[in-house]
């Protein structure tokens, strides 16, 4: 077993025991990336030199008593998050040559405690998609079965952690883009409360839904890193403090609500068995289990597909070749509009275009009230449903996805089918509440063992309690091996 099999907690133990140096650790990850990335395409760019320099500086500066859990740790970073001096393409041709001029706040926070970027990971273009098939640079493969998608949009980050190419990865989740790929790749994916982690330096998709979060092999590892990522930021007025736990909860004091709508038709039968046995494990610990309903849940996907494209259409206007983006193609045009159109035509892919058109329509004077304003009202109802549910239970349990990872090409011709992968994840973004996907065994399909994810959703700002409850299940089953 080499170090790329270790969880972050094991890395901490071994580096403190001087059994492993940060240089050795980073070299082993780089060697594994060399070996696997050609096939998996999890990373779009790797900063081997920067990572080696940071690791050797960490070896020199290491002080075991004072070092944070993140000290000397190489991190895979979704290519929508700015890392000073590194490419940041957001999976788009539009930003193919863009070099980030500063660090996102989340990177500032990581670097402050001694972590560093290993490289930038593949994603659907501007984070729009559920499979990485919408990346302008080609898809990422699922390490559990290379004929299947890793999920998306943060598929590169999920695959990197699952395949042992990094111990920790950052992603962003607007409607499920951390939890869904985590479920598909058999790792832990955590989307905190909206505003827990600064969005400054994250390339915006839909600003009222976007949230940065993590991929790790265990929930214990999330608990180690979350306090260093959370916090208010003057550069992001929507950030808020997440209170620490006053005392550790006892299983007997916790009630988990099983989301009734999540266990009906449309959910893969084999997966249901896995999810119910995870719930049974909680019951055995003394947790109270009851059924709960989110009556407006059935509207969450339609509401998401109105609010999200509306915000996308507005956020995407900056890619015109002057403010940001390709400025080559349009130069042959002799008027400004032609210049913009030409740059955008060359730079922006089909799925992003589809959403810009949808959003422009839903925000237009004639249709604003019928679509956008109405969707906002239903969003409030969904939020209220969650508040009501959390008056009765502490945590809600649901599937992360309705199916195991699907095959490449399976949903590319039918956008609505693709959108359905997010049916259980988007509501947490609409309500702004924290949610996590944790591994719940595998189901067999086509002779392959495919990962299943259990989603746990918590009340607003109760991220630490959610992580605590999630970690109980892990203690009964241990982390998944890397694939
Ligand atoms: N898959 C969803 C979408 O296509 C979610 C994307 C995301 O969370 N960034 O919009």
mmCIF file of C-alpha atoms in Angstrom, residues 278-443:
data_model
loop_
_atom_site.group_PDB
_atom_site.id
_atom_site.type_symbol
_atom_site.label_atom_id
_atom_site.label_comp_id
_atom_site.label_asym_id
_atom_site.label_seq_id
_atom_site.Cartn_x
_atom_site.Cartn_y
_atom_site.Cartn_z
ATOM 1 C CA UNK A 278 -27.783 2.239 5.993
ATOM 2 C CA UNK A 279 -30.882 3.630 7.711
ATOM 3 C CA UNK A 280 -31.226 0.359 9.637
ATOM 4 C CA UNK A 281 -27.636 0.789 10.852
ATOM 5 C CA UNK A 282 -28.622 4.186 12.270
ATOM 6 C CA UNK A 283 -31.626 2.669 13.945
ATOM 7 C CA UNK A 284 -29.369 0.099 15.579
ATOM 8 C CA UNK A 285 -27.281 2.918 17.052
ATOM 9 C CA UNK A 286 -30.361 4.248 18.788
ATOM 10 C CA UNK A 287 -31.302 6.956 16.296
ATOM 11 C CA UNK A 288 -35.062 7.483 15.936
ATOM 12 C CA UNK A 289 -36.266 6.983 12.374
ATOM 13 C CA UNK A 290 -39.467 8.375 10.950
ATOM 14 C CA UNK A 291 -40.934 9.158 7.575
ATOM 15 C CA UNK A 292 -41.021 12.759 6.454
ATOM 16 C CA UNK A 293 -42.433 14.568 3.437
ATOM 17 C CA UNK A 294 -41.366 17.685 1.540
ATOM 18 C CA UNK A 295 -44.678 18.335 -0.250
ATOM 19 C CA UNK A 296 -43.268 20.844 -2.769
ATOM 20 C CA UNK A 297 -40.282 18.648 -3.626
ATOM 21 C CA UNK A 298 -41.906 17.710 -6.927
ATOM 22 C CA UNK A 299 -41.487 21.316 -8.037
ATOM 23 C CA UNK A 300 -37.803 21.588 -7.127
ATOM 24 C CA UNK A 301 -36.438 20.472 -10.493
ATOM 25 C CA UNK A 302 -38.727 22.780 -12.549
ATOM 26 C CA UNK A 303 -38.018 25.675 -10.174
ATOM 27 C CA UNK A 304 -34.276 25.021 -10.375
ATOM 28 C CA UNK A 305 -34.428 24.949 -14.176
ATOM 29 C CA UNK A 306 -35.986 28.423 -14.178
ATOM 30 C CA UNK A 307 -33.959 30.173 -11.463
ATOM 31 C CA UNK A 308 -30.601 28.629 -12.404
ATOM 32 C CA UNK A 309 -30.698 29.530 -16.150
ATOM 33 C CA UNK A 310 -31.946 33.033 -15.309
ATOM 34 C CA UNK A 311 -28.855 33.609 -13.183
ATOM 35 C CA UNK A 312 -26.650 31.794 -15.718
ATOM 36 C CA UNK A 313 -27.809 34.060 -18.549
ATOM 37 C CA UNK A 314 -26.836 37.095 -16.529
ATOM 38 C CA UNK A 315 -23.503 35.700 -15.255
ATOM 39 C CA UNK A 316 -22.468 34.606 -18.753
ATOM 40 C CA UNK A 317 -22.693 38.079 -20.330
ATOM 41 C CA UNK A 318 -19.127 38.874 -19.232
ATOM 42 C CA UNK A 319 -17.667 36.342 -21.712
ATOM 43 C CA UNK A 320 -17.642 38.550 -24.777
ATOM 44 C CA UNK A 321 -13.953 38.667 -25.676
ATOM 45 C CA UNK A 322 -13.439 42.113 -24.157
ATOM 46 C CA UNK A 323 -14.131 41.661 -20.477
ATOM 47 C CA UNK A 324 -13.312 37.945 -20.453
ATOM 48 C CA UNK A 325 -12.863 35.123 -22.908
ATOM 49 C CA UNK A 326 -11.670 34.457 -26.429
ATOM 50 C CA UNK A 327 -10.818 37.592 -28.356
ATOM 51 C CA UNK A 328 -9.362 35.951 -31.468
ATOM 52 C CA UNK A 329 -12.268 34.735 -33.550
ATOM 53 C CA UNK A 330 -14.332 37.930 -33.581
ATOM 54 C CA UNK A 331 -11.536 40.137 -34.820
ATOM 55 C CA UNK A 332 -12.448 39.543 -38.438
ATOM 56 C CA UNK A 333 -15.868 41.169 -37.880
ATOM 57 C CA UNK A 334 -16.166 44.876 -38.613
ATOM 58 C CA UNK A 335 -18.728 45.778 -35.968
ATOM 59 C CA UNK A 336 -18.922 45.293 -32.207
ATOM 60 C CA UNK A 337 -22.025 43.100 -32.154
ATOM 61 C CA UNK A 338 -20.499 40.833 -34.793
ATOM 62 C CA UNK A 339 -17.335 40.670 -32.713
ATOM 63 C CA UNK A 340 -19.234 39.577 -29.590
ATOM 64 C CA UNK A 341 -21.356 37.063 -31.457
ATOM 65 C CA UNK A 342 -18.406 35.503 -33.208
ATOM 66 C CA UNK A 343 -16.413 35.123 -29.977
ATOM 67 C CA UNK A 344 -19.360 33.602 -28.157
ATOM 68 C CA UNK A 345 -20.198 31.268 -31.033
ATOM 69 C CA UNK A 346 -16.648 29.895 -31.033
ATOM 70 C CA UNK A 347 -16.240 29.821 -27.278
ATOM 71 C CA UNK A 348 -19.507 28.554 -25.817
ATOM 72 C CA UNK A 349 -20.793 24.981 -26.042
ATOM 73 C CA UNK A 350 -24.274 23.675 -26.697
ATOM 74 C CA UNK A 351 -25.474 23.067 -23.136
ATOM 75 C CA UNK A 352 -24.373 26.506 -21.919
ATOM 76 C CA UNK A 353 -26.085 28.114 -24.910
ATOM 77 C CA UNK A 354 -29.268 26.239 -24.156
ATOM 78 C CA UNK A 355 -29.279 27.667 -20.626
ATOM 79 C CA UNK A 356 -28.459 31.219 -21.730
ATOM 80 C CA UNK A 357 -31.438 31.067 -24.086
ATOM 81 C CA UNK A 358 -33.737 29.605 -21.434
ATOM 82 C CA UNK A 359 -32.684 32.220 -18.895
ATOM 83 C CA UNK A 360 -32.993 35.128 -21.304
ATOM 84 C CA UNK A 361 -36.518 33.958 -22.041
ATOM 85 C CA UNK A 362 -37.577 33.511 -18.394
ATOM 86 C CA UNK A 363 -36.232 36.964 -17.516
ATOM 87 C CA UNK A 364 -37.761 38.741 -20.523
ATOM 88 C CA UNK A 365 -40.380 41.439 -19.842
ATOM 89 C CA UNK A 366 -43.266 39.365 -21.195
ATOM 90 C CA UNK A 367 -42.504 36.174 -19.293
ATOM 91 C CA UNK A 368 -40.786 37.328 -16.101
ATOM 92 C CA UNK A 369 -43.924 37.164 -13.943
ATOM 93 C CA UNK A 370 -45.097 33.865 -15.348
ATOM 94 C CA UNK A 371 -41.759 32.095 -14.883
ATOM 95 C CA UNK A 372 -39.049 33.791 -12.834
ATOM 96 C CA UNK A 373 -41.239 35.543 -10.242
ATOM 97 C CA UNK A 374 -43.387 32.463 -9.836
ATOM 98 C CA UNK A 375 -40.405 30.162 -9.455
ATOM 99 C CA UNK A 376 -39.078 32.425 -6.697
ATOM 100 C CA UNK A 377 -42.371 32.041 -4.844
ATOM 101 C CA UNK A 378 -42.247 28.268 -5.098
ATOM 102 C CA UNK A 379 -38.614 28.399 -3.960
ATOM 103 C CA UNK A 380 -39.873 30.037 -0.757
ATOM 104 C CA UNK A 381 -42.431 27.250 -0.310
ATOM 105 C CA UNK A 382 -39.699 24.629 -0.664
ATOM 106 C CA UNK A 383 -37.607 26.472 1.928
ATOM 107 C CA UNK A 384 -40.600 26.522 4.276
ATOM 108 C CA UNK A 385 -41.166 22.809 3.731
ATOM 109 C CA UNK A 386 -37.616 22.183 4.932
ATOM 110 C CA UNK A 387 -38.115 24.435 7.965
ATOM 111 C CA UNK A 388 -41.276 22.517 8.860
ATOM 112 C CA UNK A 389 -39.552 19.183 8.383
ATOM 113 C CA UNK A 390 -36.652 20.256 10.606
ATOM 114 C CA UNK A 391 -39.113 21.058 13.364
ATOM 115 C CA UNK A 392 -39.799 17.336 13.458
ATOM 116 C CA UNK A 393 -36.468 15.730 12.598
ATOM 117 C CA UNK A 394 -32.759 16.634 12.922
ATOM 118 C CA UNK A 395 -31.544 15.219 9.624
ATOM 119 C CA UNK A 396 -33.293 14.160 6.415
ATOM 120 C CA UNK A 397 -32.086 11.039 4.593
ATOM 121 C CA UNK A 398 -32.639 10.573 0.860
ATOM 122 C CA UNK A 399 -30.913 8.973 -2.102
ATOM 123 C CA UNK A 400 -28.247 11.212 -3.645
ATOM 124 C CA UNK A 401 -29.186 10.053 -7.144
ATOM 125 C CA UNK A 402 -32.055 7.994 -8.567
ATOM 126 C CA UNK A 403 -29.691 5.601 -10.408
ATOM 127 C CA UNK A 404 -26.106 4.336 -10.297
ATOM 128 C CA UNK A 405 -23.586 5.931 -12.715
ATOM 129 C CA UNK A 406 -24.805 5.740 -16.306
ATOM 130 C CA UNK A 407 -22.910 4.972 -19.505
ATOM 131 C CA UNK A 408 -21.269 7.571 -21.714
ATOM 132 C CA UNK A 409 -23.663 8.902 -24.313
ATOM 133 C CA UNK A 410 -26.721 7.471 -22.558
ATOM 134 C CA UNK A 411 -28.290 10.839 -21.732
ATOM 135 C CA UNK A 412 -26.494 13.222 -24.079
ATOM 136 C CA UNK A 413 -29.320 13.448 -26.606
ATOM 137 C CA UNK A 414 -31.990 14.044 -24.014
ATOM 138 C CA UNK A 415 -31.262 17.031 -21.748
ATOM 139 C CA UNK A 416 -34.372 16.391 -19.641
ATOM 140 C CA UNK A 417 -33.193 12.871 -18.829
ATOM 141 C CA UNK A 418 -29.814 14.304 -17.820
ATOM 142 C CA UNK A 419 -31.501 16.938 -15.622
ATOM 143 C CA UNK A 420 -33.340 14.158 -13.774
ATOM 144 C CA UNK A 421 -30.055 12.995 -12.198
ATOM 145 C CA UNK A 422 -30.365 16.028 -9.921
ATOM 146 C CA UNK A 423 -33.880 15.366 -8.717
ATOM 147 C CA UNK A 424 -32.780 14.720 -5.102
ATOM 148 C CA UNK A 425 -29.955 17.223 -4.881
ATOM 149 C CA UNK A 426 -31.295 20.557 -6.182
ATOM 150 C CA UNK A 427 -33.687 21.186 -3.306
ATOM 151 C CA UNK A 428 -30.830 21.618 -0.775
ATOM 152 C CA UNK A 429 -29.415 24.384 -2.993
ATOM 153 C CA UNK A 430 -32.814 26.049 -3.372
ATOM 154 C CA UNK A 431 -33.211 26.003 0.427
ATOM 155 C CA UNK A 432 -29.545 26.872 1.092
ATOM 156 C CA UNK A 433 -29.152 24.030 3.595
ATOM 157 C CA UNK A 434 -26.088 21.768 4.063
ATOM 158 C CA UNK A 435 -26.062 18.266 2.553
ATOM 159 C CA UNK A 436 -23.585 15.441 2.223
ATOM 160 C CA UNK A 437 -23.358 12.287 0.116
ATOM 161 C CA UNK A 438 -21.718 9.312 1.804
ATOM 162 C CA UNK A 439 -20.939 5.893 0.328
ATOM 163 C CA UNK A 440 -23.596 3.238 0.977
ATOM 164 C CA UNK A 441 -22.140 0.140 -0.625
ATOM 165 C CA UNK A 442 -22.421 -0.867 -4.261
ATOM 166 C CA UNK A 443 -24.925 -2.399 -6.653
#
